[in-house]
Amino acid sequence: MHRLLFVDIFDVVRYRLHRMRKKLKDELENRNTVQEYVCPNCNRRYTAFDALQLISPDDESFRCESCRAELVAESDKRAAEEMGDNDDNARRRRREKLKDMLQKMEVQLKPLTDLLNRVKDLPVPEFGSLQAWEARANAAGRAANGDPSANDSSRSSQGQGYGGTPMPFLGETKVEVALSGVPVKDEDSKPDVSATTMKVLPPWMIKQGMNLTMEQRGEVKQELKTESGSTANQHDDKKSKVNDKDDEKSIQDEYLKAYYAALLQRQQDQEEAAKRNQQESANTDNISSKMPRQVGMKSKREDDDRDDGVEWEEAPTAGNANKTYKMHDLNIEAEPEVSGEDEDDIDWEEG
Amino acid sequence: MFFHIVLERNMQLHPRHFGPHLRDKLVAKLMKDVEGTCSGRHGFVVAITGVDNIGKGLIRDGTGFVTFPVKYQCVVFRPFKGEILEAVVTMVNKMGFFAEAGPVQIFVSNHLIPDDMEFQAGDVPNYTTSDGSVKIQKESEVRLKIIGTRVDATEIFCIGTIKDDFLGVINDPGASS
């Protein structure tokens, strides 16, 4: 649900960088500072705010109010004297610090700016509005209606999630699951595993007449059982707000479990296939070429790589097959990630 | 920036105005008193758009004047730091130039004028770019950004800059003539 608007995020990041740079540069060049004036005679100081009172009526120059001497702009004076007292020292140090900061910013944000430059001329993928997405999701759900596996979360996610578009992160996978979960509401009102994996819509997103299931509205399961026949529209947003927090958490946990279960099952399947394959021929290239899906899944980042790394160590398999997986799991060897910074690992051991 | 706000004021009215047109007199006096004034809090009162409520009058001891609390709607103009304004140049000297945006006086000092613009003394003092394509002189219209305001009880004075993107001369009377 919380998608990135790619057009906007690109502009926003660029604009922020621009603002940061501009602010530092402005300060470095004393741009938005108020000019100060000093009387060379009596050393009285004025700022540009006093300008109106300082203009002398006869020659339009700035004159000291007390001794009528012509004022000198402060920065000119400093340039003439070059080095000065403590105040000037502090100013110079500040300037150096600013310069340093600007330089650091350029260096440290270089990867980001490079990326921005790379995507600058690329066309932005068009995902359409939420309504358009819903229409598409409904259509897809109707198409998948005849498929009995749509109810089983593990299998459906296997069929849709992996074979379909590649998932760069977990959040998008949730969308995929919800896609297959939409027809569930029509077929039977009893919530099953796949229904619970649906992402809960935030209350402010729910509008009258939206085609949603209870889970999307953030209703708890118990309520569902009692009022399974009623339409979703009867529930008000207040109720869902109350349940939103913990329900979402449990849904996420459920989802993770199902996801990892699916992953495990899939890997086991593939290991079996690999073993069978091994019996036919010892050629390892053959194995990898026979698993286009596996390869596709590997192309995504971090999450799966990390999980896979743990999994492969555990997996009791024939040595040859194990080696094959490691070979085209390049990301692990290239950049060994610290696995298990969150509860992912625990889930793994359970699954 | 312009605001449409409701203000309140105690109006003192001489007893000679009492009669069937008391209310009209009061409103006329209010407009005369208030429009064009400047308060540091609300800015310049540009125009009174309506009178909401006139309260009960109170006779002052000794004078016979009557005080009416009046609630009125008015348009006020208050400059803010960071605001972009269009202004007319009123005076140019080597320290910078002064400009007016309606009732507000703005001073742009020469270090807030782009570095490529040089002061040219003479009959018509002006700031000109080296190639002479842009010239700031009296009566020029400039777009400037306010970088500081000095707000007194009855006066607002601003400092502006034209040393930024899209700021500077927007219409040059010298070019057309």
Short mmCIF file of C-alpha atoms in Angstrom, two decimals:
data_model
loop_
_atom_site.label_atom_id
_atom_site.label_comp_id
_atom_site.label_asym_id
_atom_site.label_seq_id
_atom_site.Cartn_x
_atom_site.Cartn_y
_atom_site.Cartn_z
CA MET A 1 0.00 0.00 0.00
CA HIS A 2 2.72 2.41 0.93
CA ARG A 3 4.20 2.63 -2.49
CA LEU A 4 6.78 5.09 -3.63
CA LEU A 5 5.76 7.59 -6.22
CA PHE A 6 8.85 7.27 -8.31
CA VAL A 7 8.46 10.54 -10.13
CA ASP A 8 8.03 12.42 -6.90
CA ILE A 9 10.67 10.66 -4.86
CA PHE A 10 13.22 11.37 -7.54
CA ASP A 11 12.37 15.04 -7.54
CA VAL A 12 12.16 15.20 -3.76
CA VAL A 13 15.58 13.69 -3.24
CA ARG A 14 17.11 15.94 -5.84
CA TYR A 15 15.45 18.99 -4.36
CA ARG A 16 16.65 18.16 -0.86
CA LEU A 17 20.19 17.71 -2.04
CA HIS A 18 19.95 20.99 -3.85
CA ARG A 19 18.67 22.76 -0.75
CA MET A 20 21.42 21.31 1.43
CA ARG A 21 24.08 22.39 -0.99
CA LYS A 22 22.55 25.81 -1.44
CA LYS A 23 22.25 26.45 2.27
CA LEU A 24 25.89 25.64 2.88
CA LYS A 25 27.04 27.65 -0.09
CA ASP A 26 24.93 30.63 0.88
CA GLU A 27 26.38 30.62 4.32
CA LEU A 28 29.86 30.21 2.96
CA GLU A 29 29.47 33.21 0.73
CA ASN A 30 27.81 35.29 3.44
CA ARG A 31 24.86 35.61 1.17
CA ASN A 32 21.89 36.05 3.38
CA THR A 33 23.63 38.03 6.05
CA VAL A 34 22.72 41.54 6.94
CA GLN A 35 25.33 43.98 5.81
CA GLU A 36 26.98 46.00 8.55
CA TYR A 37 28.43 49.45 8.30
CA VAL A 38 31.03 51.10 10.46
CA CYS A 39 31.83 54.74 10.94
CA PRO A 40 35.57 55.18 10.39
CA ASN A 41 35.63 58.13 12.79
CA CYS A 42 33.76 57.04 15.86
CA ASN A 43 33.55 53.32 15.20
CA ARG A 44 29.82 53.36 15.59
CA ARG A 45 28.21 50.36 13.92
CA TYR A 46 25.05 50.22 11.90
CA THR A 47 23.24 47.46 10.09
CA ALA A 48 21.41 47.55 6.80
CA PHE A 49 18.21 47.84 8.82
CA ASP A 50 19.19 51.39 9.67
CA ALA A 51 19.72 52.23 6.02
CA LEU A 52 16.69 54.44 5.77
CA GLN A 53 17.89 56.79 8.50
CA LEU A 54 21.47 56.83 7.25
CA ILE A 55 21.00 58.27 3.79
CA SER A 56 22.21 61.80 3.71
CA PRO A 57 19.83 64.13 1.88
CA ASP A 58 22.49 65.83 -0.26
CA ASP A 59 24.62 63.11 -1.84
CA GLU A 60 22.64 59.92 -1.20
CA SER A 61 25.50 58.27 0.64
CA PHE A 62 25.38 56.71 4.08
CA ARG A 63 26.43 59.09 6.84
CA CYS A 64 27.08 58.45 10.50
CA GLU A 65 24.29 59.85 12.63
CA SER A 66 26.61 61.39 15.17
CA CYS A 67 29.68 62.64 13.27
CA ARG A 68 28.38 62.78 9.70
CA ALA A 69 31.35 60.81 8.39
CA GLU A 70 30.72 58.54 5.46
CA LEU A 71 30.16 54.95 6.50
CA VAL A 72 32.19 52.01 5.28
CA ALA A 73 30.72 48.61 4.62
CA GLU A 74 31.92 46.10 7.17
CA SER A 75 33.15 43.45 4.76
CA ASP A 76 35.28 46.00 2.87
CA LYS A 77 36.89 47.00 6.11
CA ARG A 78 37.68 43.42 6.99
CA ALA A 79 39.15 42.79 3.58
CA ALA A 80 41.36 45.83 3.99
CA GLU A 81 42.61 44.79 7.38
CA GLU A 82 42.80 41.17 6.36
CA MET A 83 43.52 39.58 9.72
CA GLY A 84 41.61 40.67 12.76
CA ASP A 85 40.71 39.97 16.32
CA ASN A 86 39.07 37.01 17.99
CA ASP A 87 35.77 37.61 16.34
CA ASP A 88 37.31 37.29 12.92
CA ASN A 89 39.13 34.17 13.93
CA ALA A 90 35.93 32.56 15.01
CA ARG A 91 34.38 33.56 11.73
CA ARG A 92 37.20 32.05 9.75
CA ARG A 93 37.00 28.83 11.67
CA ARG A 94 33.31 28.68 11.01
CA ARG A 95 33.97 29.20 7.33
CA GLU A 96 36.45 26.38 7.28
CA LYS A 97 34.01 24.12 9.05
CA LEU A 98 31.35 24.94 6.51
CA LYS A 99 33.72 24.29 3.66
CA ASP A 100 34.65 20.99 5.21
CA MET A 101 31.02 20.08 5.62
CA LEU A 102 30.26 20.89 2.02
CA GLN A 103 33.14 18.78 0.84
CA LYS A 104 32.15 15.88 3.05
CA MET A 105 28.61 16.10 1.81
CA GLU A 106 29.77 15.92 -1.80
CA VAL A 107 31.90 12.87 -1.11
CA GLN A 108 29.49 10.99 1.09
CA LEU A 109 26.48 11.57 -1.10
CA LYS A 110 28.36 10.70 -4.25
CA PRO A 111 26.75 7.24 -4.58
CA LEU A 112 23.34 8.81 -4.30
CA THR A 113 24.03 11.55 -6.80
CA ASP A 114 25.51 9.02 -9.19
CA LEU A 115 22.39 6.92 -8.93
CA LEU A 116 20.23 9.96 -9.47
CA ASN A 117 22.19 10.86 -12.55
CA ARG A 118 21.74 7.36 -13.84
CA VAL A 119 17.98 7.32 -13.47
CA LYS A 120 17.59 10.90 -14.60
CA ASP A 121 16.70 10.07 -18.18
CA LEU A 122 14.94 6.79 -17.61
CA PRO A 123 11.20 6.69 -18.08
CA VAL A 124 9.28 6.21 -14.89
CA PRO A 125 7.19 3.06 -14.58
CA GLU A 126 3.51 3.86 -14.45
CA PHE A 127 1.54 1.94 -11.85
CA GLY A 128 -1.67 3.91 -12.10
CA SER A 129 -3.87 4.93 -9.23
CA LEU A 130 -5.06 2.72 -6.40
CA GLN A 131 -8.42 2.29 -8.11
CA ALA A 132 -6.75 1.11 -11.28
CA TRP A 133 -4.69 -1.33 -9.27
CA GLU A 134 -7.78 -2.65 -7.54
CA ALA A 135 -9.51 -3.17 -10.84
CA ARG A 136 -6.53 -5.08 -12.11
CA ALA A 137 -6.28 -7.08 -8.92
CA ASN A 138 -9.94 -8.00 -9.14
CA ALA A 139 -9.57 -9.06 -12.73
CA ALA A 140 -6.58 -11.17 -11.88
CA GLY A 141 -8.46 -12.67 -8.96
CA ARG A 142 -11.35 -13.63 -11.19
CA ALA A 143 -8.94 -15.20 -13.62
CA ALA A 144 -7.40 -17.24 -10.86
CA ASN A 145 -10.78 -18.21 -9.50
CA GLY A 146 -10.81 -21.63 -11.06
CA ASP A 147 -7.46 -22.42 -9.55
CA PRO A 148 -8.03 -24.43 -6.37
CA SER A 149 -4.61 -23.57 -5.07
CA ALA A 150 -5.65 -19.95 -4.60
CA ASN A 151 -6.79 -20.75 -1.08
CA ASP A 152 -3.51 -22.15 0.06
CA SER A 153 -1.23 -19.35 0.91
CA SER A 154 1.99 -21.24 0.56
CA ARG A 155 1.13 -22.63 -2.80
CA SER A 156 -0.50 -19.56 -4.16
CA SER A 157 2.38 -17.41 -3.12
CA GLN A 158 4.63 -19.88 -4.76
CA GLY A 159 2.72 -19.74 -7.98
CA GLN A 160 2.23 -16.03 -8.13
CA GLY A 161 5.00 -14.55 -6.11
CA TYR A 162 7.95 -16.31 -7.59
CA GLY A 163 6.77 -16.95 -11.09
CA GLY A 164 5.30 -13.48 -11.49
CA THR A 165 7.13 -10.26 -11.01
CA PRO A 166 10.30 -10.40 -8.99
CA MET A 167 9.89 -9.14 -5.44
CA PRO A 168 12.46 -6.61 -4.41
CA PHE A 169 11.27 -6.57 -0.81
CA LEU A 170 8.76 -8.25 1.44
CA GLY A 171 6.19 -5.49 1.35
CA GLU A 172 5.50 -5.97 -2.28
CA THR A 173 5.04 -9.65 -1.79
CA LYS A 174 2.16 -8.85 0.48
CA VAL A 175 0.50 -7.12 -2.38
CA GLU A 176 0.91 -10.21 -4.48
CA VAL A 177 -0.72 -12.36 -1.86
CA ALA A 178 -3.62 -10.00 -1.46
CA LEU A 179 -4.04 -10.29 -5.17
CA SER A 180 -4.74 -13.96 -4.94
CA GLY A 181 -6.66 -13.51 -1.73
CA VAL A 182 -9.36 -11.30 -3.18
CA PRO A 183 -11.47 -14.10 -4.60
CA VAL A 184 -11.40 -15.85 -1.25
CA LYS A 185 -14.01 -13.46 -0.01
CA ASP A 186 -16.37 -14.53 -2.75
CA GLU A 187 -15.81 -18.24 -2.45
CA ASP A 188 -16.03 -18.76 1.25
CA SER A 189 -16.24 -16.38 4.14
CA LYS A 190 -14.11 -18.52 6.40
CA PRO A 191 -10.73 -16.93 6.73
CA ASP A 192 -7.85 -19.23 6.00
CA VAL A 193 -4.12 -18.78 6.01
CA SER A 194 -4.04 -16.77 2.86
CA ALA A 195 -6.69 -14.38 4.10
CA THR A 196 -4.70 -13.51 7.17
CA THR A 197 -1.71 -12.66 5.10
CA MET A 198 -3.57 -9.81 3.49
CA LYS A 199 -2.24 -6.43 4.35
CA VAL A 200 -4.37 -4.36 6.64
CA LEU A 201 -5.49 -1.14 5.07
CA PRO A 202 -4.95 1.90 7.27
CA PRO A 203 -8.29 3.35 8.35
CA TRP A 204 -7.81 6.58 6.48
CA MET A 205 -7.50 4.67 3.26
CA ILE A 206 -10.81 2.89 3.55
CA LYS A 207 -13.61 4.56 1.68
CA GLN A 208 -17.26 3.81 1.31
CA GLY A 209 -17.84 1.30 -1.42
CA MET A 210 -14.33 -0.08 -1.57
CA ASN A 211 -14.21 -3.76 -2.32
CA LEU A 212 -12.38 -5.01 0.72
CA THR A 213 -12.21 -8.04 2.93
CA MET A 214 -12.39 -7.90 6.68
CA GLU A 215 -8.71 -8.53 7.00
CA GLN A 216 -7.91 -5.55 4.90
CA ARG A 217 -10.05 -3.46 7.12
CA GLY A 218 -8.12 -4.65 10.10
CA GLU A 219 -10.88 -6.63 11.77
CA VAL A 220 -9.94 -9.39 14.16
CA LYS A 221 -10.62 -12.97 13.31
CA GLN A 222 -13.12 -13.62 16.09
CA GLU A 223 -15.38 -10.94 14.80
CA LEU A 224 -15.14 -12.46 11.42
CA LYS A 225 -16.43 -15.77 12.59
CA THR A 226 -19.48 -14.27 14.22
CA GLU A 227 -20.40 -11.94 11.41
CA SER A 228 -18.95 -13.79 8.50
CA GLY A 229 -22.05 -13.28 6.41
CA SER A 230 -22.25 -9.53 6.78
CA THR A 231 -20.74 -7.20 4.27
CA ALA A 232 -17.53 -5.46 5.01
CA ASN A 233 -19.05 -2.04 4.68
CA GLN A 234 -21.02 -2.40 7.87
CA HIS A 235 -17.92 -2.10 9.98
CA ASP A 236 -16.98 1.37 10.87
CA ASP A 237 -13.47 2.66 10.80
CA LYS A 238 -13.32 3.18 14.51
CA LYS A 239 -13.33 -0.47 15.28
CA SER A 240 -10.66 -1.21 12.79
CA LYS A 241 -8.52 1.56 14.21
CA VAL A 242 -8.50 -0.09 17.60
CA ASN A 243 -7.54 -3.46 16.26
CA ASP A 244 -5.22 -2.20 13.63
CA LYS A 245 -1.95 -2.31 15.54
CA ASP A 246 -1.81 -5.78 17.05
CA ASP A 247 -3.73 -7.36 14.23
CA GLU A 248 -1.29 -6.08 11.71
CA LYS A 249 1.57 -7.44 13.76
CA SER A 250 0.04 -10.89 13.94
CA ILE A 251 -0.72 -10.79 10.25
CA GLN A 252 2.84 -9.93 9.50
CA ASP A 253 4.08 -12.76 11.63
CA GLU A 254 1.67 -15.14 9.96
CA TYR A 255 2.80 -13.95 6.65
CA LEU A 256 6.44 -14.44 7.43
CA LYS A 257 5.79 -17.95 8.63
CA ALA A 258 3.85 -18.85 5.53
CA TYR A 259 6.45 -17.26 3.36
CA TYR A 260 9.31 -19.13 4.87
CA ALA A 261 7.37 -22.36 4.86
CA ALA A 262 6.78 -21.88 1.17
CA LEU A 263 10.41 -21.11 0.63
CA LEU A 264 11.52 -24.18 2.50
CA GLN A 265 9.13 -26.42 0.66
CA ARG A 266 10.28 -25.02 -2.58
CA GLN A 267 13.89 -25.55 -1.81
CA GLN A 268 13.24 -29.11 -0.78
CA ASP A 269 11.41 -29.70 -4.00
CA GLN A 270 14.29 -28.36 -5.89
CA GLU A 271 16.77 -30.41 -4.00
CA GLU A 272 14.84 -33.49 -4.87
CA ALA A 273 14.75 -32.40 -8.43
CA ALA A 274 18.44 -31.77 -8.29
CA LYS A 275 19.07 -35.19 -6.85
CA ARG A 276 17.01 -36.79 -9.51
CA ASN A 277 18.82 -34.79 -12.04
CA GLN A 278 22.10 -35.79 -10.59
CA GLN A 279 21.26 -39.39 -11.12
CA GLU A 280 20.58 -38.71 -14.74
CA SER A 281 23.67 -36.68 -15.35
CA ALA A 282 26.35 -35.21 -13.12
CA ASN A 283 26.42 -32.05 -15.11
CA THR A 284 25.80 -29.16 -12.71
CA ASP A 285 25.15 -26.59 -15.38
CA ASN A 286 22.20 -28.63 -16.42
CA ILE A 287 20.66 -28.22 -13.00
CA SER A 288 20.88 -24.54 -12.87
CA SER A 289 19.53 -24.16 -16.36
CA LYS A 290 16.56 -26.29 -15.45
CA MET A 291 15.54 -23.92 -12.71
CA PRO A 292 14.72 -20.62 -14.22
CA ARG A 293 12.47 -19.72 -11.33
CA GLN A 294 15.17 -20.29 -8.82
CA VAL A 295 17.45 -18.06 -10.75
CA GLY A 296 14.81 -15.39 -10.95
CA MET A 297 14.34 -15.52 -7.22
CA LYS A 298 18.02 -15.16 -6.62
CA SER A 299 18.07 -11.87 -8.42
CA LYS A 300 16.44 -10.10 -5.53
CA ARG A 301 18.46 -8.64 -2.75
CA GLU A 302 19.36 -8.87 0.92
CA ASP A 303 16.36 -10.54 2.47
CA ASP A 304 16.34 -13.69 0.50
CA ASP A 305 20.04 -13.91 0.20
CA ARG A 306 20.41 -13.77 3.89
CA ASP A 307 17.72 -16.34 4.46
CA ASP A 308 19.09 -18.60 1.87
CA GLY A 309 22.49 -18.45 3.39
CA VAL A 310 21.18 -19.77 6.63
CA GLU A 311 19.10 -22.35 4.91
CA TRP A 312 21.87 -23.79 2.84
CA GLU A 313 24.01 -24.40 5.82
CA GLU A 314 21.26 -26.34 7.49
CA ALA A 315 20.07 -28.25 4.49
CA PRO A 316 21.15 -31.88 4.52
CA THR A 317 21.78 -32.50 0.85
CA ALA A 318 24.12 -34.31 -1.42
CA GLY A 319 27.38 -32.43 -1.63
CA ASN A 320 27.21 -31.82 -5.30
CA ALA A 321 23.80 -30.22 -5.29
CA ASN A 322 24.75 -28.04 -2.39
CA LYS A 323 27.70 -26.73 -4.28
CA THR A 324 25.58 -25.81 -7.24
CA TYR A 325 23.36 -23.60 -5.20
CA LYS A 326 26.24 -21.82 -3.68
CA MET A 327 27.69 -21.22 -7.05
CA HIS A 328 24.91 -19.17 -8.43
CA ASP A 329 24.16 -17.61 -5.12
CA LEU A 330 26.84 -15.10 -5.82
CA ASN A 331 25.63 -12.37 -3.58
CA ILE A 332 26.42 -14.28 -0.45
CA GLU A 333 30.00 -14.84 -1.31
CA ALA A 334 30.49 -11.40 -2.70
CA GLU A 335 29.13 -9.56 0.30
CA PRO A 336 28.64 -11.76 3.33
CA GLU A 337 25.83 -10.21 5.27
CA VAL A 338 25.35 -10.34 8.96
CA SER A 339 22.50 -12.74 9.19
CA GLY A 340 19.89 -12.66 11.88
CA GLU A 341 19.54 -9.09 12.99
CA ASP A 342 15.87 -9.59 13.64
CA GLU A 343 13.37 -12.34 14.24
CA ASP A 344 13.79 -13.73 10.75
CA ASP A 345 16.24 -16.26 12.00
CA ILE A 346 14.01 -17.56 14.71
CA ASP A 347 11.29 -18.07 12.23
CA TRP A 348 13.66 -20.02 10.14
CA GLU A 349 14.41 -22.48 12.82
CA GLU A 350 10.72 -22.97 13.41
CA GLY A 351 9.94 -23.43 9.77
CA MET B 1 1.77 38.47 2.27
CA PHE B 2 -1.81 39.68 2.44
CA PHE B 3 -4.23 38.64 5.13
CA HIS B 4 -7.90 39.22 5.67
CA ILE B 5 -8.39 39.53 9.39
CA VAL B 6 -10.76 40.87 11.99
CA LEU B 7 -9.44 43.65 14.19
CA GLU B 8 -10.94 45.61 17.04
CA ARG B 9 -10.51 49.23 17.88
CA ASN B 10 -11.96 51.69 20.36
CA MET B 11 -13.23 54.68 18.43
CA GLN B 12 -13.77 58.00 20.14
CA LEU B 13 -16.54 60.05 18.62
CA HIS B 14 -17.32 63.71 19.26
CA PRO B 15 -20.85 64.32 20.48
CA ARG B 16 -21.59 66.59 17.52
CA HIS B 17 -21.76 63.49 15.30
CA PHE B 18 -24.51 61.94 17.34
CA GLY B 19 -27.69 61.63 15.36
CA PRO B 20 -29.29 59.41 12.72
CA HIS B 21 -25.97 58.96 10.87
CA LEU B 22 -23.89 58.06 13.87
CA ARG B 23 -22.95 54.70 12.47
CA ASP B 24 -21.90 56.09 9.10
CA LYS B 25 -19.81 58.73 10.78
CA LEU B 26 -18.15 56.10 12.90
CA VAL B 27 -17.25 53.93 9.92
CA ALA B 28 -15.96 56.88 7.94
CA LYS B 29 -13.78 57.94 10.84
CA LEU B 30 -12.53 54.38 11.26
CA MET B 31 -11.44 54.23 7.64
CA LYS B 32 -9.73 57.57 7.88
CA ASP B 33 -7.93 56.57 11.06
CA VAL B 34 -6.91 53.05 10.22
CA GLU B 35 -6.32 52.62 6.50
CA GLY B 36 -2.72 53.14 5.57
CA THR B 37 -1.41 52.76 9.08
CA CYS B 38 1.12 50.17 10.05
CA SER B 39 1.27 48.09 13.16
CA GLY B 40 4.23 45.89 13.84
CA ARG B 41 1.95 43.04 14.79
CA HIS B 42 -0.38 42.90 11.80
CA GLY B 43 1.44 44.88 9.16
CA PHE B 44 0.00 47.59 6.95
CA VAL B 45 -3.75 47.98 6.94
CA VAL B 46 -4.58 48.19 3.27
CA ALA B 47 -8.36 48.46 3.30
CA ILE B 48 -11.36 47.94 5.53
CA THR B 49 -13.77 45.52 3.95
CA GLY B 50 -16.57 45.53 6.48
CA VAL B 51 -17.68 46.39 9.98
CA ASP B 52 -18.80 43.40 11.99
CA ASN B 53 -20.01 44.90 15.18
CA ILE B 54 -20.21 48.20 16.96
CA GLY B 55 -20.50 47.84 20.71
CA LYS B 56 -22.19 49.99 23.30
CA GLY B 57 -20.77 53.49 23.56
CA LEU B 58 -19.25 54.71 26.79
CA ILE B 59 -19.22 58.40 27.70
CA ARG B 60 -15.81 59.58 28.83
CA ASP B 61 -15.78 61.61 32.01
CA GLY B 62 -15.11 65.27 31.50
CA THR B 63 -14.80 65.38 27.73
CA GLY B 64 -18.14 64.17 26.52
CA PHE B 65 -16.48 61.99 23.89
CA VAL B 66 -18.00 58.56 23.53
CA THR B 67 -15.90 55.42 23.03
CA PHE B 68 -17.27 52.69 20.80
CA PRO B 69 -15.57 49.30 20.53
CA VAL B 70 -15.66 48.48 16.81
CA LYS B 71 -14.91 45.12 15.22
CA TYR B 72 -13.98 45.38 11.60
CA GLN B 73 -12.60 43.19 8.82
CA CYS B 74 -9.62 44.44 6.93
CA VAL B 75 -6.94 43.43 4.45
CA VAL B 76 -3.45 43.73 5.88
CA PHE B 77 -0.09 43.39 4.19
CA ARG B 78 2.82 42.05 6.15
CA PRO B 79 6.21 41.20 4.66
CA PHE B 80 7.94 38.05 5.86
CA LYS B 81 11.47 36.80 5.80
CA GLY B 82 11.94 34.59 2.75
CA GLU B 83 9.03 36.10 0.90
CA ILE B 84 9.45 37.04 -2.75
CA LEU B 85 8.17 40.49 -3.64
CA GLU B 86 8.09 42.66 -6.70
CA ALA B 87 9.17 46.18 -6.01
CA VAL B 88 9.94 49.46 -7.73
CA VAL B 89 13.40 50.92 -7.28
CA THR B 90 13.26 54.35 -5.68
CA MET B 91 16.89 55.21 -5.12
CA VAL B 92 20.27 53.83 -6.18
CA ASN B 93 23.57 54.58 -4.48
CA LYS B 94 26.88 52.85 -4.13
CA MET B 95 25.76 51.07 -0.97
CA GLY B 96 22.92 49.42 -2.80
CA PHE B 97 19.42 50.43 -3.76
CA PHE B 98 16.09 51.12 -2.13
CA ALA B 99 12.83 49.79 -3.46
CA GLU B 100 9.17 49.98 -2.55
CA ALA B 101 6.60 47.22 -2.64
CA GLY B 102 3.41 49.10 -1.90
CA PRO B 103 3.89 50.63 1.52
CA VAL B 104 6.99 48.63 2.39
CA GLN B 105 10.49 50.02 1.98
CA ILE B 106 13.18 47.51 1.10
CA PHE B 107 16.92 48.01 1.02
CA VAL B 108 19.17 45.80 -1.09
CA SER B 109 22.79 46.29 -0.14
CA ASN B 110 25.46 45.96 -2.80
CA HIS B 111 26.77 42.63 -1.54
CA LEU B 112 23.32 41.19 -2.12
CA ILE B 113 23.37 42.30 -5.73
CA PRO B 114 24.89 39.76 -8.14
CA ASP B 115 28.66 40.06 -8.39
CA ASP B 116 28.60 40.78 -12.10
CA MET B 117 26.61 43.97 -11.59
CA GLU B 118 28.71 47.06 -11.08
CA PHE B 119 27.71 50.42 -9.67
CA GLN B 120 27.82 53.21 -12.23
CA ALA B 121 27.83 56.68 -10.72
CA GLY B 122 26.62 59.62 -12.73
CA ASP B 123 23.47 61.44 -13.64
CA VAL B 124 21.39 58.32 -13.28
CA PRO B 125 23.21 56.10 -10.82
CA ASN B 126 22.63 52.46 -11.65
CA TYR B 127 23.87 48.92 -11.36
CA THR B 128 24.75 47.37 -14.70
CA THR B 129 26.13 44.04 -15.84
CA SER B 130 29.44 44.08 -17.68
CA ASP B 131 27.73 43.52 -21.04
CA GLY B 132 25.13 46.19 -20.28
CA SER B 133 22.17 43.87 -20.85
CA VAL B 134 20.69 44.33 -17.37
CA LYS B 135 20.43 47.67 -15.65
CA ILE B 136 18.96 48.59 -12.30
CA GLN B 137 18.14 52.28 -11.92
CA LYS B 138 15.39 54.41 -10.49
CA GLU B 139 11.92 53.22 -11.53
CA SER B 140 13.19 49.76 -12.50
CA GLU B 141 11.00 46.89 -11.38
CA VAL B 142 12.81 44.15 -9.57
CA ARG B 143 11.81 40.85 -8.07
CA LEU B 144 13.57 40.37 -4.75
CA LYS B 145 13.61 38.10 -1.76
CA ILE B 146 13.26 39.46 1.74
CA ILE B 147 16.02 38.20 3.99
CA GLY B 148 15.30 40.29 7.03
CA THR B 149 12.62 42.50 8.49
CA ARG B 150 12.85 45.12 11.17
CA VAL B 151 9.47 45.50 12.79
CA ASP B 152 8.84 48.47 15.03
CA ALA B 153 5.56 49.36 16.64
CA THR B 154 4.61 51.63 13.75
CA GLU B 155 7.10 50.79 11.05
CA ILE B 156 8.31 47.85 9.00
CA PHE B 157 11.57 47.95 7.10
CA CYS B 158 12.98 45.11 5.05
CA ILE B 159 16.29 43.99 3.66
CA GLY B 160 16.17 42.13 0.38
CA THR B 161 18.43 40.28 -1.99
CA ILE B 162 18.46 39.79 -5.73
CA LYS B 163 21.40 37.41 -5.58
CA ASP B 164 19.43 34.26 -6.19
CA ASP B 165 17.79 32.31 -8.95
CA PHE B 166 15.01 34.10 -10.82
CA LEU B 167 15.52 37.35 -8.95
CA GLY B 168 16.45 40.68 -10.46
CA VAL B 169 15.04 43.10 -12.99
CA ILE B 170 11.68 42.12 -14.41
CA ASN B 171 11.09 45.22 -16.49
CA ASP B 172 13.62 47.82 -17.46
CA PRO B 173 12.27 51.24 -18.40
CA GLY B 174 15.68 52.23 -19.80
CA ALA B 175 15.54 49.43 -22.35
CA SER B 176 12.27 50.50 -23.95
CA SER B 177 13.05 54.21 -24.25
#
